[in-house]
């Protein structure tokens, strides 16, 4: 997944090749307390999906698949 897929609606994105775009986003965040609050709350809710236990389980699944593939050779 890309950052945009993961954090859309919980973060602001900008064109990394365009410093004016970055400046505009930072300016908007610095002047819009409601937007900062909304994005912060959305990011906190979304981040709860990425617990250590879930990440460990996902990695174990990857290793299990790799091990099974090696056994089948």
mmCIF file of N, CA and C in Angstrom:
data_model
loop_
_atom_site.group_PDB
_atom_site.id
_atom_site.type_symbol
_atom_site.label_atom_id
_atom_site.label_comp_id
_atom_site.label_asym_id
_atom_site.label_seq_id
_atom_site.Cartn_x
_atom_site.Cartn_y
_atom_site.Cartn_z
ATOM 1 N N UNK A 1 0.840 -1.189 0.000
ATOM 2 C CA UNK A 1 0.000 0.000 0.000
ATOM 3 C C UNK A 1 0.882 1.248 0.000
ATOM 4 N N UNK A 2 0.375 2.277 -0.594
ATOM 5 C CA UNK A 2 1.116 3.538 -0.616
ATOM 6 C C UNK A 2 0.704 4.398 0.564
ATOM 7 N N UNK A 3 1.499 5.429 0.833
ATOM 8 C CA UNK A 3 1.150 6.352 1.913
ATOM 9 C C UNK A 3 -0.224 6.961 1.668
ATOM 10 N N UNK A 4 -0.495 7.298 0.438
ATOM 11 C CA UNK A 4 -1.787 7.926 0.128
ATOM 12 C C UNK A 4 -2.935 6.970 0.433
ATOM 13 N N UNK A 5 -2.778 5.708 0.086
ATOM 14 C CA UNK A 5 -3.822 4.721 0.389
ATOM 15 C C UNK A 5 -3.999 4.563 1.896
ATOM 16 N N UNK A 6 -2.905 4.573 2.612
ATOM 17 C CA UNK A 6 -2.965 4.364 4.061
ATOM 18 C C UNK A 6 -3.498 5.574 4.817
ATOM 19 N N UNK A 7 -3.115 6.761 4.392
ATOM 20 C CA UNK A 7 -3.374 7.949 5.204
ATOM 21 C C UNK A 7 -4.313 8.970 4.575
ATOM 22 N N UNK A 8 -4.913 8.664 3.423
ATOM 23 C CA UNK A 8 -5.846 9.605 2.808
ATOM 24 C C UNK A 8 -6.961 9.921 3.792
ATOM 25 N N UNK A 9 -7.240 11.181 3.971
ATOM 26 C CA UNK A 9 -8.256 11.608 4.920
ATOM 27 C C UNK A 9 -7.712 11.816 6.323
ATOM 28 N N UNK A 10 -6.444 11.445 6.532
ATOM 29 C CA UNK A 10 -5.822 11.610 7.844
ATOM 30 C C UNK A 10 -4.501 12.374 7.730
ATOM 31 N N UNK A 11 -4.172 12.810 6.533
ATOM 32 C CA UNK A 11 -2.925 13.539 6.298
ATOM 33 C C UNK A 11 -3.100 14.425 5.071
ATOM 34 N N UNK A 12 -2.219 15.390 4.960
ATOM 35 C CA UNK A 12 -2.191 16.224 3.760
ATOM 36 C C UNK A 12 -0.978 15.808 2.948
ATOM 37 N N UNK A 13 -1.142 15.735 1.656
ATOM 38 C CA UNK A 13 -0.056 15.339 0.774
ATOM 39 C C UNK A 13 0.327 16.512 -0.113
ATOM 40 N N UNK A 14 1.571 16.494 -0.574
ATOM 41 C CA UNK A 14 2.057 17.561 -1.443
ATOM 42 C C UNK A 14 2.990 16.966 -2.487
ATOM 43 N N UNK A 15 3.191 17.711 -3.536
ATOM 44 C CA UNK A 15 4.114 17.315 -4.596
ATOM 45 C C UNK A 15 5.531 17.607 -4.102
ATOM 46 N N UNK A 16 6.315 16.566 -3.887
ATOM 47 C CA UNK A 16 7.661 16.718 -3.331
ATOM 48 C C UNK A 16 8.587 17.519 -4.248
ATOM 49 N N UNK A 17 8.222 17.668 -5.508
ATOM 50 C CA UNK A 17 9.040 18.448 -6.448
ATOM 51 C C UNK A 17 8.624 19.909 -6.482
ATOM 52 N N UNK A 18 7.615 20.265 -5.693
ATOM 53 C CA UNK A 18 7.064 21.610 -5.758
ATOM 54 C C UNK A 18 7.093 22.259 -4.376
ATOM 55 N N UNK A 19 8.098 23.079 -4.089
ATOM 56 C CA UNK A 19 8.188 23.702 -2.768
ATOM 57 C C UNK A 19 7.007 24.623 -2.466
ATOM 58 N N UNK A 20 6.398 25.175 -3.492
ATOM 59 C CA UNK A 20 5.237 26.048 -3.275
ATOM 60 C C UNK A 20 4.042 25.238 -2.779
ATOM 61 N N UNK A 21 3.915 24.019 -3.267
ATOM 62 C CA UNK A 21 2.837 23.141 -2.811
ATOM 63 C C UNK A 21 3.029 22.802 -1.336
ATOM 64 N N UNK A 22 4.258 22.462 -0.952
ATOM 65 C CA UNK A 22 4.551 22.189 0.458
ATOM 66 C C UNK A 22 4.253 23.412 1.311
ATOM 67 N N UNK A 23 4.687 24.574 0.876
ATOM 68 C CA UNK A 23 4.445 25.804 1.629
ATOM 69 C C UNK A 23 2.951 26.066 1.786
ATOM 70 N N UNK A 24 2.189 25.828 0.740
ATOM 71 C CA UNK A 24 0.741 26.040 0.806
ATOM 72 C C UNK A 24 0.097 25.100 1.819
ATOM 73 N N UNK A 25 0.524 23.847 1.836
ATOM 74 C CA UNK A 25 -0.039 22.877 2.799
ATOM 75 C C UNK A 25 0.324 23.271 4.221
ATOM 76 N N UNK A 26 1.582 23.643 4.443
ATOM 77 C CA UNK A 26 2.007 24.053 5.785
ATOM 78 C C UNK A 26 1.267 25.305 6.234
ATOM 79 N N UNK A 27 1.084 26.235 5.316
ATOM 80 C CA UNK A 27 0.347 27.452 5.641
ATOM 81 C C UNK A 27 -1.087 27.124 6.029
ATOM 82 N N UNK A 28 -1.703 26.232 5.274
ATOM 83 C CA UNK A 28 -3.086 25.849 5.581
ATOM 84 C C UNK A 28 -3.175 25.207 6.961
ATOM 85 N N UNK A 29 -2.255 24.298 7.251
ATOM 86 C CA UNK A 29 -2.261 23.652 8.566
ATOM 87 C C UNK A 29 -2.014 24.656 9.687
ATOM 88 N N UNK A 30 -1.146 25.613 9.443
ATOM 89 C CA UNK A 30 -0.816 26.577 10.497
ATOM 90 C C UNK A 30 -1.951 27.550 10.780
ATOM 91 N N UNK A 31 -2.874 27.693 9.838
ATOM 92 C CA UNK A 31 -3.956 28.660 10.025
ATOM 93 C C UNK A 31 -5.325 28.022 10.242
ATOM 94 N N UNK A 32 -5.412 26.706 10.198
ATOM 95 C CA UNK A 32 -6.709 26.033 10.300
ATOM 96 C C UNK A 32 -6.705 25.023 11.449
ATOM 97 N N UNK A 33 -7.070 25.489 12.625
ATOM 98 C CA UNK A 33 -7.058 24.635 13.819
ATOM 99 C C UNK A 33 -8.021 23.462 13.683
ATOM 100 N N UNK A 34 -9.159 23.684 13.066
ATOM 101 C CA UNK A 34 -10.145 22.611 12.894
ATOM 102 C C UNK A 34 -9.589 21.501 12.000
ATOM 103 N N UNK A 35 -8.928 21.875 10.932
ATOM 104 C CA UNK A 35 -8.317 20.889 10.041
ATOM 105 C C UNK A 35 -7.244 20.099 10.787
ATOM 106 N N UNK A 36 -6.412 20.792 11.562
ATOM 107 C CA UNK A 36 -5.385 20.091 12.348
ATOM 108 C C UNK A 36 -6.021 19.090 13.294
ATOM 109 N N UNK A 37 -7.101 19.489 13.953
ATOM 110 C CA UNK A 37 -7.782 18.599 14.889
ATOM 111 C C UNK A 37 -8.362 17.392 14.160
ATOM 112 N N UNK A 38 -9.054 17.630 13.057
ATOM 113 C CA UNK A 38 -9.674 16.537 12.295
ATOM 114 C C UNK A 38 -8.632 15.553 11.767
ATOM 115 N N UNK A 39 -7.575 16.081 11.168
ATOM 116 C CA UNK A 39 -6.528 15.199 10.639
ATOM 117 C C UNK A 39 -5.842 14.427 11.764
ATOM 118 N N UNK A 40 -5.582 15.106 12.873
ATOM 119 C CA UNK A 40 -4.941 14.445 14.009
ATOM 120 C C UNK A 40 -5.784 13.316 14.563
ATOM 121 N N UNK A 41 -7.072 13.558 14.722
ATOM 122 C CA UNK A 41 -7.959 12.512 15.236
ATOM 123 C C UNK A 41 -8.076 11.352 14.249
ATOM 124 N N UNK A 42 -8.194 11.662 12.971
ATOM 125 C CA UNK A 42 -8.283 10.602 11.958
ATOM 126 C C UNK A 42 -6.998 9.777 11.921
ATOM 127 N N UNK A 43 -5.860 10.446 12.024
ATOM 128 C CA UNK A 43 -4.579 9.728 12.019
ATOM 129 C C UNK A 43 -4.452 8.835 13.248
ATOM 130 N N UNK A 44 -4.900 9.317 14.397
ATOM 131 C CA UNK A 44 -4.828 8.507 15.618
ATOM 132 C C UNK A 44 -5.703 7.260 15.482
ATOM 133 N N UNK A 45 -6.920 7.436 14.974
ATOM 134 C CA UNK A 45 -7.802 6.273 14.774
ATOM 135 C C UNK A 45 -7.176 5.279 13.800
ATOM 136 N N UNK A 46 -6.665 5.787 12.702
ATOM 137 C CA UNK A 46 -6.087 4.916 11.689
ATOM 138 C C UNK A 46 -4.841 4.209 12.207
ATOM 139 N N UNK A 47 -4.034 4.890 12.994
ATOM 140 C CA UNK A 47 -2.785 4.294 13.479
ATOM 141 C C UNK A 47 -3.032 3.109 14.402
ATOM 142 N N UNK A 48 -4.198 3.048 14.995
ATOM 143 C CA UNK A 48 -4.506 1.932 15.901
ATOM 144 C C UNK A 48 -4.586 0.601 15.165
ATOM 145 N N UNK A 49 -4.704 0.633 13.851
ATOM 146 C CA UNK A 49 -4.706 -0.602 13.054
ATOM 147 C C UNK A 49 -3.325 -1.244 13.000
ATOM 148 N N UNK A 50 -2.305 -0.476 13.281
ATOM 149 C CA UNK A 50 -0.933 -0.941 13.096
ATOM 150 C C UNK A 50 -0.275 -1.274 14.428
ATOM 151 N N UNK A 51 -0.914 -2.170 15.175
ATOM 152 C CA UNK A 51 -0.355 -2.579 16.459
ATOM 153 C C UNK A 51 0.824 -3.516 16.233
ATOM 154 N N UNK A 52 1.635 -3.653 17.254
ATOM 155 C CA UNK A 52 2.771 -4.564 17.170
ATOM 156 C C UNK A 52 2.294 -5.992 16.914
ATOM 157 N N UNK A 53 1.224 -6.397 17.586
ATOM 158 C CA UNK A 53 0.707 -7.760 17.410
ATOM 159 C C UNK A 53 0.252 -7.993 15.969
ATOM 160 N N UNK A 54 -0.420 -7.023 15.378
ATOM 161 C CA UNK A 54 -0.877 -7.181 13.988
ATOM 162 C C UNK A 54 0.293 -7.217 13.015
ATOM 163 N N UNK A 55 1.274 -6.383 13.254
ATOM 164 C CA UNK A 55 2.443 -6.379 12.375
ATOM 165 C C UNK A 55 3.208 -7.694 12.486
ATOM 166 N N UNK A 56 3.344 -8.206 13.711
ATOM 167 C CA UNK A 56 4.034 -9.483 13.914
ATOM 168 C C UNK A 56 3.273 -10.621 13.234
ATOM 169 N N UNK A 57 1.947 -10.620 13.364
ATOM 170 C CA UNK A 57 1.137 -11.666 12.731
ATOM 171 C C UNK A 57 1.265 -11.601 11.208
ATOM 172 N N UNK A 58 1.274 -10.409 10.660
ATOM 173 C CA UNK A 58 1.416 -10.260 9.210
ATOM 174 C C UNK A 58 2.778 -10.772 8.744
ATOM 175 N N UNK A 59 3.819 -10.452 9.482
ATOM 176 C CA UNK A 59 5.155 -10.929 9.107
ATOM 177 C C UNK A 59 5.254 -12.446 9.244
ATOM 178 N N UNK A 60 4.632 -12.981 10.278
ATOM 179 C CA UNK A 60 4.650 -14.437 10.425
ATOM 180 C C UNK A 60 3.976 -15.089 9.215
ATOM 181 N N UNK A 61 2.878 -14.511 8.763
ATOM 182 C CA UNK A 61 2.202 -15.038 7.582
ATOM 183 C C UNK A 61 3.110 -15.037 6.363
ATOM 184 N N UNK A 62 3.881 -13.985 6.200
ATOM 185 C CA UNK A 62 4.821 -13.902 5.075
ATOM 186 C C UNK A 62 5.859 -15.016 5.183
ATOM 187 N N UNK A 63 6.419 -15.183 6.386
ATOM 188 C CA UNK A 63 7.438 -16.226 6.577
ATOM 189 C C UNK A 63 6.846 -17.627 6.427
ATOM 190 N N UNK A 64 5.626 -17.815 6.909
ATOM 191 C CA UNK A 64 4.976 -19.126 6.750
ATOM 192 C C UNK A 64 4.800 -19.470 5.271
ATOM 193 N N UNK A 65 4.351 -18.499 4.477
ATOM 194 C CA UNK A 65 4.190 -18.731 3.034
ATOM 195 C C UNK A 65 5.525 -19.057 2.378
ATOM 196 N N UNK A 66 6.553 -18.328 2.772
ATOM 197 C CA UNK A 66 7.878 -18.576 2.198
ATOM 198 C C UNK A 66 8.372 -19.967 2.567
ATOM 199 N N UNK A 67 8.157 -20.364 3.811
ATOM 200 C CA UNK A 67 8.595 -21.691 4.255
ATOM 201 C C UNK A 67 7.843 -22.787 3.506
ATOM 202 N N UNK A 68 6.539 -22.611 3.337
ATOM 203 C CA UNK A 68 5.752 -23.604 2.600
ATOM 204 C C UNK A 68 6.197 -23.693 1.143
ATOM 205 N N UNK A 69 6.546 -22.577 0.568
ATOM 206 C CA UNK A 69 7.016 -22.576 -0.818
ATOM 207 C C UNK A 69 8.334 -23.339 -0.940
ATOM 208 N N UNK A 70 9.180 -23.216 0.063
ATOM 209 C CA UNK A 70 10.466 -23.929 0.037
ATOM 210 C C UNK A 70 10.263 -25.435 0.199
ATOM 211 N N UNK A 71 9.290 -25.831 1.022
ATOM 212 C CA UNK A 71 9.008 -27.253 1.239
ATOM 213 C C UNK A 71 8.504 -27.892 -0.048
ATOM 214 N N UNK A 72 7.735 -27.138 -0.812
ATOM 215 C CA UNK A 72 7.154 -27.656 -2.046
ATOM 216 C C UNK A 72 8.142 -27.806 -3.187
ATOM 217 N N UNK A 73 9.343 -27.376 -3.021
ATOM 218 C CA UNK A 73 10.350 -27.453 -4.106
ATOM 219 C C UNK A 73 10.940 -28.816 -4.240
#
